[in-house]
Amino acid sequence: MRFGSRIRPLPLFAFTFIAAVTTGDALGLQAGAQAPLVRIAEFHYDNGGTDAGEAIEISAPAGTSLTGWQIVLYNGSSTALNTYDTKTLSGSAPATCGTRGVVVQTYAVNGIQNGDPDGIALVDPGGLVVEFLSYEGTFTAVSGPAAGMTSTDIGVREAGTEALGLSLQRGSDDTWSGPVPHTFGVCNDEDAEPPAEVASVTVSPASATIVQNATRAFTASASDADGGAVAGIGFTWTSSNASVASVSPAGVATGVAVGE
Protein backbone atom coordinates (compact mmCIF):
# COMPACT_ATOMS: atom_id res chain seq x y z
CA MET A 1 0.00 0.00 0.00
CA ARG A 2 1.28 3.46 -0.85
CA PHE A 3 0.32 6.89 0.37
CA GLY A 4 -0.16 9.42 -2.38
CA SER A 5 0.06 13.19 -2.22
CA ARG A 6 -3.60 13.90 -2.74
CA ILE A 7 -4.73 17.29 -1.48
CA ARG A 8 -8.06 17.40 0.29
CA PRO A 9 -9.95 20.58 1.21
CA LEU A 10 -10.66 21.44 4.80
CA PRO A 11 -13.96 23.34 4.62
CA LEU A 12 -15.09 25.53 7.49
CA PHE A 13 -18.24 23.50 8.01
CA ALA A 14 -16.16 20.44 8.87
CA PHE A 15 -15.43 21.91 12.29
CA THR A 16 -17.41 22.95 15.32
CA PHE A 17 -16.06 25.76 17.51
CA ILE A 18 -17.23 26.20 21.09
CA ALA A 19 -16.27 29.04 23.44
CA ALA A 20 -15.71 28.18 27.06
CA VAL A 21 -18.17 29.85 29.42
CA THR A 22 -18.17 30.92 33.03
CA THR A 23 -19.15 28.19 35.46
CA GLY A 24 -22.71 28.48 36.68
CA ASP A 25 -23.69 31.09 34.09
CA ALA A 26 -27.36 31.07 33.17
CA LEU A 27 -27.53 34.36 31.29
CA GLY A 28 -25.56 33.64 28.11
CA LEU A 29 -21.94 33.08 27.13
CA GLN A 30 -19.74 34.89 29.63
CA ALA A 31 -16.05 35.71 29.82
CA GLY A 32 -13.56 37.58 31.91
CA ALA A 33 -15.38 37.35 35.24
CA GLN A 34 -13.19 36.93 38.30
CA ALA A 35 -16.15 35.87 40.40
CA PRO A 36 -19.28 33.92 39.46
CA LEU A 37 -22.47 35.88 38.83
CA VAL A 38 -24.12 34.37 41.90
CA ARG A 39 -21.66 34.41 44.79
CA ILE A 40 -21.03 34.57 48.50
CA ALA A 41 -20.63 38.26 49.40
CA GLU A 42 -20.44 38.48 53.18
CA PHE A 43 -20.61 36.34 56.32
CA HIS A 44 -20.15 36.39 60.09
CA TYR A 45 -19.31 33.34 62.18
CA ASP A 46 -17.37 34.31 65.34
CA ASN A 47 -17.28 37.08 67.96
CA GLY A 48 -16.32 37.58 71.58
CA GLY A 49 -18.61 35.75 73.98
CA THR A 50 -21.53 33.75 72.63
CA ASP A 51 -21.57 33.81 68.82
CA ALA A 52 -24.67 35.63 67.61
CA GLY A 53 -25.94 37.41 64.51
CA GLU A 54 -24.37 34.75 62.30
CA ALA A 55 -25.36 35.05 58.67
CA ILE A 56 -24.28 34.50 55.07
CA GLU A 57 -25.12 36.96 52.30
CA ILE A 58 -25.52 35.87 48.66
CA SER A 59 -25.13 38.40 45.85
CA ALA A 60 -26.67 37.91 42.39
CA PRO A 61 -27.85 39.89 39.36
CA ALA A 62 -31.21 41.49 40.16
CA GLY A 63 -34.07 39.22 39.14
CA THR A 64 -32.03 36.02 39.19
CA SER A 65 -34.06 33.08 40.49
CA LEU A 66 -32.38 31.64 43.56
CA THR A 67 -34.97 28.91 44.05
CA GLY A 68 -33.16 25.62 44.55
CA TRP A 69 -29.75 27.17 45.27
CA GLN A 70 -28.13 25.78 48.42
CA ILE A 71 -25.65 27.00 51.03
CA VAL A 72 -23.81 23.97 52.41
CA LEU A 73 -21.60 24.39 55.49
CA TYR A 74 -18.48 22.24 55.92
CA ASN A 75 -16.45 21.22 58.95
CA GLY A 76 -12.91 21.26 57.59
CA SER A 77 -11.51 19.29 60.52
CA SER A 78 -13.66 16.22 59.90
CA THR A 79 -12.17 13.27 58.05
CA ALA A 80 -15.55 11.55 57.71
CA LEU A 81 -18.90 13.11 56.84
CA ASN A 82 -18.01 16.79 56.97
CA THR A 83 -21.16 18.64 55.90
CA TYR A 84 -23.09 19.88 58.91
CA ASP A 85 -25.80 22.23 57.59
CA THR A 86 -27.67 22.85 54.32
CA LYS A 87 -29.98 25.77 53.62
CA THR A 88 -32.07 25.88 50.42
CA LEU A 89 -32.90 29.30 49.00
CA SER A 90 -36.08 30.41 47.25
CA GLY A 91 -37.36 33.45 45.39
CA SER A 92 -35.45 35.93 43.24
CA ALA A 93 -32.66 38.39 43.94
CA PRO A 94 -34.10 41.88 44.54
CA ALA A 95 -32.75 45.03 42.91
CA THR A 96 -30.86 45.99 46.07
CA CYS A 97 -28.35 48.21 44.25
CA GLY A 98 -29.59 48.59 40.70
CA THR A 99 -28.32 45.70 38.61
CA ARG A 100 -27.47 43.49 41.59
CA GLY A 101 -29.23 42.28 44.68
CA VAL A 102 -28.49 40.41 47.89
CA VAL A 103 -30.30 37.91 50.08
CA VAL A 104 -29.26 37.09 53.63
CA GLN A 105 -29.46 33.64 55.21
CA THR A 106 -29.42 33.84 59.00
CA TYR A 107 -28.34 31.12 61.43
CA ALA A 108 -29.05 30.23 65.04
CA VAL A 109 -26.63 31.07 67.84
CA ASN A 110 -23.39 29.16 67.19
CA GLY A 111 -24.90 27.98 63.90
CA ILE A 112 -21.73 28.48 61.84
CA GLN A 113 -18.57 26.76 63.07
CA ASN A 114 -15.56 28.83 64.02
CA GLY A 115 -12.98 27.51 61.64
CA ASP A 116 -9.43 26.31 61.69
CA PRO A 117 -10.60 25.52 59.03
CA ASP A 118 -14.27 25.46 57.98
CA GLY A 119 -16.00 26.28 54.72
CA ILE A 120 -19.05 27.24 52.70
CA ALA A 121 -20.18 25.75 49.40
CA LEU A 122 -22.62 27.61 47.16
CA VAL A 123 -24.46 25.09 44.99
CA ASP A 124 -26.76 25.79 42.03
CA PRO A 125 -30.10 23.98 41.49
CA GLY A 126 -28.42 21.41 39.25
CA GLY A 127 -25.98 20.37 41.98
CA LEU A 128 -22.97 22.26 40.55
CA VAL A 129 -20.68 23.80 43.18
CA VAL A 130 -20.29 27.40 42.05
CA GLU A 131 -18.03 28.38 44.96
CA PHE A 132 -16.29 26.46 47.72
CA LEU A 133 -14.76 29.00 50.08
CA SER A 134 -13.08 28.47 53.44
CA TYR A 135 -11.74 30.52 56.32
CA GLU A 136 -8.77 29.88 58.59
CA GLY A 137 -7.17 27.46 56.13
CA THR A 138 -7.99 25.12 53.27
CA PHE A 139 -9.23 21.53 53.18
CA THR A 140 -10.59 18.92 50.80
CA ALA A 141 -14.24 17.99 51.17
CA VAL A 142 -14.98 14.30 51.68
CA SER A 143 -18.76 14.44 51.40
CA GLY A 144 -21.65 16.44 50.03
CA PRO A 145 -21.76 18.33 46.73
CA ALA A 146 -18.13 19.51 47.04
CA ALA A 147 -16.70 16.02 47.69
CA GLY A 148 -13.16 15.82 46.29
CA MET A 149 -12.85 19.60 45.88
CA THR A 150 -10.25 21.69 47.69
CA SER A 151 -11.53 24.91 49.21
CA THR A 152 -10.28 28.42 48.46
CA ASP A 153 -9.26 30.32 51.61
CA ILE A 154 -10.63 33.89 51.51
CA GLY A 155 -7.53 35.12 53.35
CA VAL A 156 -9.24 36.93 56.23
CA ARG A 157 -10.76 35.61 59.45
CA GLU A 158 -12.65 36.45 62.63
CA ALA A 159 -10.50 35.75 65.68
CA GLY A 160 -13.41 35.38 68.07
CA THR A 161 -12.34 38.32 70.23
CA GLU A 162 -14.08 41.02 68.18
CA ALA A 163 -17.24 42.82 69.21
CA LEU A 164 -20.59 41.64 67.88
CA GLY A 165 -21.69 43.38 64.69
CA LEU A 166 -18.72 42.73 62.41
CA SER A 167 -18.35 40.53 59.33
CA LEU A 168 -16.05 39.49 56.49
CA GLN A 169 -16.95 41.13 53.18
CA ARG A 170 -16.22 40.65 49.50
CA GLY A 171 -15.53 43.87 47.59
CA SER A 172 -16.10 44.91 44.00
CA ASP A 173 -12.51 43.90 43.18
CA ASP A 174 -13.25 40.30 44.33
CA THR A 175 -11.04 40.58 47.41
CA TRP A 176 -12.16 39.94 50.99
CA SER A 177 -11.69 42.29 53.94
CA GLY A 178 -12.61 42.43 57.59
CA PRO A 179 -13.67 42.02 60.22
CA VAL A 180 -15.49 45.34 59.58
CA PRO A 181 -18.97 46.59 60.58
CA HIS A 182 -21.43 44.29 58.85
CA THR A 183 -23.55 45.46 55.90
CA PHE A 184 -25.94 42.51 55.62
CA GLY A 185 -28.72 43.40 53.20
CA VAL A 186 -26.61 46.01 51.39
CA CYS A 187 -24.47 45.29 48.31
CA ASN A 188 -20.71 45.11 48.80
CA ASP A 189 -19.91 44.52 45.12
CA GLU A 190 -22.25 46.90 43.29
CA ASP A 191 -19.35 48.52 41.42
CA ALA A 192 -18.05 45.23 39.99
CA GLU A 193 -17.76 45.23 36.22
CA PRO A 194 -20.20 42.73 34.73
CA PRO A 195 -18.65 39.93 32.69
CA ALA A 196 -18.65 40.44 28.95
CA GLU A 197 -21.15 38.46 26.89
CA VAL A 198 -19.83 36.58 23.88
CA ALA A 199 -22.04 37.26 20.87
CA SER A 200 -19.92 35.68 18.13
CA VAL A 201 -16.79 33.63 17.47
CA THR A 202 -14.56 34.24 14.44
CA VAL A 203 -12.26 31.55 13.07
CA SER A 204 -9.13 32.39 11.10
CA PRO A 205 -8.48 31.45 8.38
CA ALA A 206 -12.14 31.20 7.40
CA SER A 207 -11.31 28.56 4.78
CA ALA A 208 -8.18 26.63 3.82
CA THR A 209 -6.86 23.47 2.22
CA ILE A 210 -4.66 20.96 3.95
CA VAL A 211 -2.27 18.37 2.56
CA GLN A 212 -2.29 14.80 3.85
CA ASN A 213 -0.15 14.48 6.99
CA ALA A 214 0.46 18.22 6.93
CA THR A 215 -0.76 20.62 9.61
CA ARG A 216 -2.54 23.96 9.57
CA ALA A 217 -3.07 26.20 12.59
CA PHE A 218 -6.41 27.88 13.14
CA THR A 219 -7.17 30.66 15.64
CA ALA A 220 -10.41 31.85 17.14
CA SER A 221 -11.48 35.15 18.68
CA ALA A 222 -14.59 36.18 20.57
CA SER A 223 -16.58 39.40 20.19
CA ASP A 224 -19.38 41.05 22.12
CA ALA A 225 -22.63 42.36 20.64
CA ASP A 226 -20.92 45.64 19.68
CA GLY A 227 -18.08 43.90 17.89
CA GLY A 228 -15.56 44.54 20.64
CA ALA A 229 -12.99 41.88 21.50
CA VAL A 230 -13.67 39.73 24.57
CA ALA A 231 -10.48 38.63 26.31
CA GLY A 232 -9.90 35.60 28.49
CA ILE A 233 -11.89 33.12 26.40
CA GLY A 234 -10.84 29.49 25.94
CA PHE A 235 -11.99 27.43 22.96
CA THR A 236 -12.73 23.77 22.47
CA TRP A 237 -11.82 22.50 18.99
CA THR A 238 -13.51 19.45 17.52
CA SER A 239 -13.60 17.94 14.06
CA SER A 240 -16.99 16.94 12.69
CA ASN A 241 -15.33 15.06 9.80
CA ALA A 242 -12.44 12.99 11.14
CA SER A 243 -11.96 11.38 7.71
CA VAL A 244 -10.77 14.74 6.39
CA ALA A 245 -8.71 16.06 9.29
CA SER A 246 -8.22 15.88 13.02
CA VAL A 247 -7.71 18.92 15.21
CA SER A 248 -5.73 19.38 18.42
CA PRO A 249 -6.94 21.22 21.54
CA ALA A 250 -4.78 24.16 20.38
CA GLY A 251 -6.59 24.41 17.02
CA VAL A 252 -3.92 22.73 14.89
CA ALA A 253 -5.52 20.61 12.12
CA THR A 254 -3.75 17.57 10.63
CA GLY A 255 -4.75 16.16 7.24
CA VAL A 256 -5.67 12.50 7.27
CA ALA A 257 -3.60 10.26 4.97
CA VAL A 258 -5.62 8.43 2.29
CA GLY A 259 -4.23 5.18 0.91
CA GLU A 260 -4.16 4.44 -2.82
mmCIF file of C-alpha atoms in Angstrom:
data_model
loop_
_atom_site.group_PDB
_atom_site.id
_atom_site.type_symbol
_atom_site.label_atom_id
_atom_site.label_comp_id
_atom_site.label_asym_id
_atom_site.label_seq_id
_atom_site.Cartn_x
_atom_site.Cartn_y
_atom_site.Cartn_z
ATOM 1 C CA MET A 1 0.000 0.000 0.000
ATOM 2 C CA ARG A 2 1.283 3.463 -0.846
ATOM 3 C CA PHE A 3 0.322 6.887 0.372
ATOM 4 C CA GLY A 4 -0.159 9.415 -2.377
ATOM 5 C CA SER A 5 0.056 13.188 -2.216
ATOM 6 C CA ARG A 6 -3.603 13.905 -2.742
ATOM 7 C CA ILE A 7 -4.729 17.295 -1.484
ATOM 8 C CA ARG A 8 -8.062 17.397 0.292
ATOM 9 C CA PRO A 9 -9.954 20.576 1.207
ATOM 10 C CA LEU A 10 -10.664 21.436 4.804
ATOM 11 C CA PRO A 11 -13.965 23.338 4.623
ATOM 12 C CA LEU A 12 -15.091 25.533 7.494
ATOM 13 C CA PHE A 13 -18.235 23.498 8.009
ATOM 14 C CA ALA A 14 -16.161 20.442 8.872
ATOM 15 C CA PHE A 15 -15.431 21.907 12.287
ATOM 16 C CA THR A 16 -17.410 22.952 15.320
ATOM 17 C CA PHE A 17 -16.062 25.756 17.511
ATOM 18 C CA ILE A 18 -17.232 26.196 21.094
ATOM 19 C CA ALA A 19 -16.269 29.045 23.439
ATOM 20 C CA ALA A 20 -15.706 28.180 27.060
ATOM 21 C CA VAL A 21 -18.167 29.850 29.415
ATOM 22 C CA THR A 22 -18.171 30.921 33.029
ATOM 23 C CA THR A 23 -19.148 28.187 35.460
ATOM 24 C CA GLY A 24 -22.712 28.483 36.681
ATOM 25 C CA ASP A 25 -23.691 31.089 34.089
ATOM 26 C CA ALA A 26 -27.360 31.070 33.165
ATOM 27 C CA LEU A 27 -27.535 34.365 31.287
ATOM 28 C CA GLY A 28 -25.558 33.638 28.110
ATOM 29 C CA LEU A 29 -21.939 33.082 27.129
ATOM 30 C CA GLN A 30 -19.745 34.891 29.626
ATOM 31 C CA ALA A 31 -16.053 35.712 29.820
ATOM 32 C CA GLY A 32 -13.562 37.581 31.906
ATOM 33 C CA ALA A 33 -15.379 37.348 35.239
ATOM 34 C CA GLN A 34 -13.186 36.933 38.304
ATOM 35 C CA ALA A 35 -16.155 35.867 40.404
ATOM 36 C CA PRO A 36 -19.281 33.923 39.457
ATOM 37 C CA LEU A 37 -22.471 35.881 38.831
ATOM 38 C CA VAL A 38 -24.119 34.366 41.899
ATOM 39 C CA ARG A 39 -21.661 34.406 44.791
ATOM 40 C CA ILE A 40 -21.028 34.574 48.505
ATOM 41 C CA ALA A 41 -20.626 38.257 49.401
ATOM 42 C CA GLU A 42 -20.441 38.476 53.181
ATOM 43 C CA PHE A 43 -20.612 36.340 56.317
ATOM 44 C CA HIS A 44 -20.149 36.387 60.088
ATOM 45 C CA TYR A 45 -19.310 33.339 62.184
ATOM 46 C CA ASP A 46 -17.374 34.312 65.342
ATOM 47 C CA ASN A 47 -17.280 37.079 67.956
ATOM 48 C CA GLY A 48 -16.318 37.582 71.579
ATOM 49 C CA GLY A 49 -18.613 35.745 73.978
ATOM 50 C CA THR A 50 -21.535 33.751 72.633
ATOM 51 C CA ASP A 51 -21.572 33.812 68.823
ATOM 52 C CA ALA A 52 -24.667 35.634 67.605
ATOM 53 C CA GLY A 53 -25.936 37.408 64.514
ATOM 54 C CA GLU A 54 -24.373 34.747 62.304
ATOM 55 C CA ALA A 55 -25.363 35.045 58.665
ATOM 56 C CA ILE A 56 -24.281 34.503 55.066
ATOM 57 C CA GLU A 57 -25.125 36.960 52.303
ATOM 58 C CA ILE A 58 -25.518 35.869 48.664
ATOM 59 C CA SER A 59 -25.131 38.395 45.850
ATOM 60 C CA ALA A 60 -26.673 37.908 42.389
ATOM 61 C CA PRO A 61 -27.850 39.889 39.359
ATOM 62 C CA ALA A 62 -31.209 41.488 40.156
ATOM 63 C CA GLY A 63 -34.073 39.223 39.139
ATOM 64 C CA THR A 64 -32.030 36.015 39.187
ATOM 65 C CA SER A 65 -34.060 33.084 40.485
ATOM 66 C CA LEU A 66 -32.384 31.643 43.560
ATOM 67 C CA THR A 67 -34.966 28.913 44.045
ATOM 68 C CA GLY A 68 -33.157 25.621 44.547
ATOM 69 C CA TRP A 69 -29.747 27.165 45.266
ATOM 70 C CA GLN A 70 -28.130 25.782 48.421
ATOM 71 C CA ILE A 71 -25.651 27.001 51.034
ATOM 72 C CA VAL A 72 -23.809 23.972 52.405
ATOM 73 C CA LEU A 73 -21.599 24.386 55.485
ATOM 74 C CA TYR A 74 -18.483 22.241 55.915
ATOM 75 C CA ASN A 75 -16.447 21.222 58.946
ATOM 76 C CA GLY A 76 -12.909 21.262 57.594
ATOM 77 C CA SER A 77 -11.509 19.290 60.519
ATOM 78 C CA SER A 78 -13.662 16.216 59.896
ATOM 79 C CA THR A 79 -12.172 13.265 58.053
ATOM 80 C CA ALA A 80 -15.548 11.554 57.712
ATOM 81 C CA LEU A 81 -18.905 13.109 56.838
ATOM 82 C CA ASN A 82 -18.008 16.793 56.971
ATOM 83 C CA THR A 83 -21.163 18.642 55.902
ATOM 84 C CA TYR A 84 -23.094 19.877 58.907
ATOM 85 C CA ASP A 85 -25.801 22.228 57.590
ATOM 86 C CA THR A 86 -27.671 22.855 54.323
ATOM 87 C CA LYS A 87 -29.979 25.771 53.619
ATOM 88 C CA THR A 88 -32.067 25.878 50.417
ATOM 89 C CA LEU A 89 -32.900 29.304 49.003
ATOM 90 C CA SER A 90 -36.078 30.412 47.248
ATOM 91 C CA GLY A 91 -37.365 33.448 45.385
ATOM 92 C CA SER A 92 -35.448 35.931 43.241
ATOM 93 C CA ALA A 93 -32.657 38.390 43.944
ATOM 94 C CA PRO A 94 -34.105 41.881 44.539
ATOM 95 C CA ALA A 95 -32.746 45.030 42.914
ATOM 96 C CA THR A 96 -30.857 45.992 46.066
ATOM 97 C CA CYS A 97 -28.352 48.206 44.252
ATOM 98 C CA GLY A 98 -29.590 48.588 40.697
ATOM 99 C CA THR A 99 -28.323 45.703 38.611
ATOM 100 C CA ARG A 100 -27.474 43.490 41.590
ATOM 101 C CA GLY A 101 -29.227 42.275 44.681
ATOM 102 C CA VAL A 102 -28.486 40.413 47.892
ATOM 103 C CA VAL A 103 -30.299 37.914 50.081
ATOM 104 C CA VAL A 104 -29.259 37.087 53.634
ATOM 105 C CA GLN A 105 -29.459 33.637 55.212
ATOM 106 C CA THR A 106 -29.423 33.844 58.996
ATOM 107 C CA TYR A 107 -28.337 31.121 61.432
ATOM 108 C CA ALA A 108 -29.045 30.230 65.042
ATOM 109 C CA VAL A 109 -26.626 31.072 67.840
ATOM 110 C CA ASN A 110 -23.394 29.164 67.189
ATOM 111 C CA GLY A 111 -24.901 27.976 63.903
ATOM 112 C CA ILE A 112 -21.732 28.480 61.843
ATOM 113 C CA GLN A 113 -18.573 26.756 63.073
ATOM 114 C CA ASN A 114 -15.560 28.832 64.025
ATOM 115 C CA GLY A 115 -12.984 27.509 61.637
ATOM 116 C CA ASP A 116 -9.434 26.307 61.689
ATOM 117 C CA PRO A 117 -10.605 25.516 59.029
ATOM 118 C CA ASP A 118 -14.275 25.461 57.984
ATOM 119 C CA GLY A 119 -15.997 26.285 54.724
ATOM 120 C CA ILE A 120 -19.045 27.244 52.702
ATOM 121 C CA ALA A 121 -20.177 25.750 49.396
ATOM 122 C CA LEU A 122 -22.625 27.609 47.160
ATOM 123 C CA VAL A 123 -24.463 25.087 44.995
ATOM 124 C CA ASP A 124 -26.756 25.788 42.027
ATOM 125 C CA PRO A 125 -30.103 23.983 41.493
ATOM 126 C CA GLY A 126 -28.418 21.414 39.246
ATOM 127 C CA GLY A 127 -25.977 20.367 41.985
ATOM 128 C CA LEU A 128 -22.971 22.262 40.552
ATOM 129 C CA VAL A 129 -20.680 23.804 43.183
ATOM 130 C CA VAL A 130 -20.290 27.404 42.052
ATOM 131 C CA GLU A 131 -18.031 28.376 44.962
ATOM 132 C CA PHE A 132 -16.289 26.455 47.716
ATOM 133 C CA LEU A 133 -14.762 28.998 50.084
ATOM 134 C CA SER A 134 -13.081 28.473 53.440
ATOM 135 C CA TYR A 135 -11.745 30.524 56.323
ATOM 136 C CA GLU A 136 -8.770 29.884 58.588
ATOM 137 C CA GLY A 137 -7.168 27.463 56.127
ATOM 138 C CA THR A 138 -7.986 25.124 53.271
ATOM 139 C CA PHE A 139 -9.232 21.534 53.183
ATOM 140 C CA THR A 140 -10.587 18.923 50.796
ATOM 141 C CA ALA A 141 -14.240 17.989 51.166
ATOM 142 C CA VAL A 142 -14.977 14.302 51.680
ATOM 143 C CA SER A 143 -18.763 14.439 51.401
ATOM 144 C CA GLY A 144 -21.651 16.445 50.026
ATOM 145 C CA PRO A 145 -21.756 18.334 46.731
ATOM 146 C CA ALA A 146 -18.129 19.509 47.036
ATOM 147 C CA ALA A 147 -16.699 16.020 47.687
ATOM 148 C CA GLY A 148 -13.163 15.821 46.293
ATOM 149 C CA MET A 149 -12.845 19.601 45.877
ATOM 150 C CA THR A 150 -10.246 21.692 47.691
ATOM 151 C CA SER A 151 -11.535 24.909 49.209
ATOM 152 C CA THR A 152 -10.281 28.421 48.462
ATOM 153 C CA ASP A 153 -9.257 30.323 51.607
ATOM 154 C CA ILE A 154 -10.628 33.889 51.508
ATOM 155 C CA GLY A 155 -7.531 35.123 53.345
ATOM 156 C CA VAL A 156 -9.236 36.931 56.234
ATOM 157 C CA ARG A 157 -10.764 35.611 59.452
ATOM 158 C CA GLU A 158 -12.650 36.451 62.631
ATOM 159 C CA ALA A 159 -10.497 35.753 65.676
ATOM 160 C CA GLY A 160 -13.407 35.384 68.070
ATOM 161 C CA THR A 161 -12.340 38.323 70.225
ATOM 162 C CA GLU A 162 -14.077 41.024 68.182
ATOM 163 C CA ALA A 163 -17.242 42.823 69.210
ATOM 164 C CA LEU A 164 -20.585 41.643 67.879
ATOM 165 C CA GLY A 165 -21.688 43.377 64.693
ATOM 166 C CA LEU A 166 -18.718 42.725 62.408
ATOM 167 C CA SER A 167 -18.353 40.528 59.329
ATOM 168 C CA LEU A 168 -16.047 39.491 56.486
ATOM 169 C CA GLN A 169 -16.954 41.134 53.182
ATOM 170 C CA ARG A 170 -16.218 40.654 49.499
ATOM 171 C CA GLY A 171 -15.532 43.872 47.591
ATOM 172 C CA SER A 172 -16.100 44.912 44.004
ATOM 173 C CA ASP A 173 -12.511 43.898 43.181
ATOM 174 C CA ASP A 174 -13.251 40.298 44.326
ATOM 175 C CA THR A 175 -11.045 40.576 47.405
ATOM 176 C CA TRP A 176 -12.156 39.943 50.990
ATOM 177 C CA SER A 177 -11.688 42.291 53.939
ATOM 178 C CA GLY A 178 -12.614 42.432 57.590
ATOM 179 C CA PRO A 179 -13.671 42.024 60.220
ATOM 180 C CA VAL A 180 -15.485 45.341 59.583
ATOM 181 C CA PRO A 181 -18.969 46.595 60.581
ATOM 182 C CA HIS A 182 -21.434 44.290 58.849
ATOM 183 C CA THR A 183 -23.546 45.463 55.900
ATOM 184 C CA PHE A 184 -25.941 42.514 55.623
ATOM 185 C CA GLY A 185 -28.725 43.402 53.200
ATOM 186 C CA VAL A 186 -26.606 46.011 51.387
ATOM 187 C CA CYS A 187 -24.468 45.291 48.311
ATOM 188 C CA ASN A 188 -20.712 45.106 48.799
ATOM 189 C CA ASP A 189 -19.911 44.515 45.117
ATOM 190 C CA GLU A 190 -22.251 46.902 43.287
ATOM 191 C CA ASP A 191 -19.348 48.516 41.419
ATOM 192 C CA ALA A 192 -18.051 45.231 39.986
ATOM 193 C CA GLU A 193 -17.762 45.232 36.216
ATOM 194 C CA PRO A 194 -20.205 42.726 34.727
ATOM 195 C CA PRO A 195 -18.647 39.927 32.694
ATOM 196 C CA ALA A 196 -18.653 40.442 28.947
ATOM 197 C CA GLU A 197 -21.147 38.463 26.888
ATOM 198 C CA VAL A 198 -19.830 36.575 23.881
ATOM 199 C CA ALA A 199 -22.043 37.264 20.869
ATOM 200 C CA SER A 200 -19.920 35.682 18.129
ATOM 201 C CA VAL A 201 -16.790 33.626 17.473
ATOM 202 C CA THR A 202 -14.564 34.245 14.436
ATOM 203 C CA VAL A 203 -12.261 31.545 13.072
ATOM 204 C CA SER A 204 -9.129 32.386 11.103
ATOM 205 C CA PRO A 205 -8.478 31.448 8.377
ATOM 206 C CA ALA A 206 -12.138 31.201 7.395
ATOM 207 C CA SER A 207 -11.310 28.561 4.778
ATOM 208 C CA ALA A 208 -8.181 26.630 3.823
ATOM 209 C CA THR A 209 -6.862 23.466 2.220
ATOM 210 C CA ILE A 210 -4.660 20.964 3.955
ATOM 211 C CA VAL A 211 -2.273 18.367 2.562
ATOM 212 C CA GLN A 212 -2.287 14.801 3.849
ATOM 213 C CA ASN A 213 -0.153 14.485 6.990
ATOM 214 C CA ALA A 214 0.462 18.225 6.933
ATOM 215 C CA THR A 215 -0.760 20.624 9.610
ATOM 216 C CA ARG A 216 -2.536 23.960 9.568
ATOM 217 C CA ALA A 217 -3.073 26.195 12.590
ATOM 218 C CA PHE A 218 -6.411 27.876 13.144
ATOM 219 C CA THR A 219 -7.169 30.655 15.636
ATOM 220 C CA ALA A 220 -10.411 31.854 17.137
ATOM 221 C CA SER A 221 -11.476 35.154 18.682
ATOM 222 C CA ALA A 222 -14.592 36.178 20.570
ATOM 223 C CA SER A 223 -16.584 39.400 20.192
ATOM 224 C CA ASP A 224 -19.377 41.045 22.122
ATOM 225 C CA ALA A 225 -22.630 42.359 20.643
ATOM 226 C CA ASP A 226 -20.922 45.644 19.676
ATOM 227 C CA GLY A 227 -18.077 43.899 17.887
ATOM 228 C CA GLY A 228 -15.558 44.536 20.640
ATOM 229 C CA ALA A 229 -12.991 41.884 21.497
ATOM 230 C CA VAL A 230 -13.674 39.726 24.570
ATOM 231 C CA ALA A 231 -10.478 38.635 26.306
ATOM 232 C CA GLY A 232 -9.896 35.603 28.490
ATOM 233 C CA ILE A 233 -11.893 33.115 26.401
ATOM 234 C CA GLY A 234 -10.843 29.488 25.942
ATOM 235 C CA PHE A 235 -11.992 27.427 22.959
ATOM 236 C CA THR A 236 -12.735 23.771 22.467
ATOM 237 C CA TRP A 237 -11.824 22.503 18.986
ATOM 238 C CA THR A 238 -13.508 19.447 17.521
ATOM 239 C CA SER A 239 -13.601 17.942 14.056
ATOM 240 C CA SER A 240 -16.988 16.939 12.690
ATOM 241 C CA ASN A 241 -15.329 15.058 9.800
ATOM 242 C CA ALA A 242 -12.444 12.991 11.135
ATOM 243 C CA SER A 243 -11.961 11.376 7.705
ATOM 244 C CA VAL A 244 -10.766 14.743 6.388
ATOM 245 C CA ALA A 245 -8.714 16.058 9.290
ATOM 246 C CA SER A 246 -8.217 15.878 13.017
ATOM 247 C CA VAL A 247 -7.713 18.921 15.212
ATOM 248 C CA SER A 248 -5.730 19.383 18.415
ATOM 249 C CA PRO A 249 -6.943 21.221 21.541
ATOM 250 C CA ALA A 250 -4.784 24.156 20.383
ATOM 251 C CA GLY A 251 -6.585 24.411 17.024
ATOM 252 C CA VAL A 252 -3.922 22.727 14.891
ATOM 253 C CA ALA A 253 -5.519 20.607 12.122
ATOM 254 C CA THR A 254 -3.754 17.574 10.635
ATOM 255 C CA GLY A 255 -4.752 16.164 7.243
ATOM 256 C CA VAL A 256 -5.666 12.503 7.272
ATOM 257 C CA ALA A 257 -3.604 10.257 4.967
ATOM 258 C CA VAL A 258 -5.620 8.433 2.293
ATOM 259 C CA GLY A 259 -4.235 5.183 0.912
ATOM 260 C CA GLU A 260 -4.160 4.435 -2.816
#
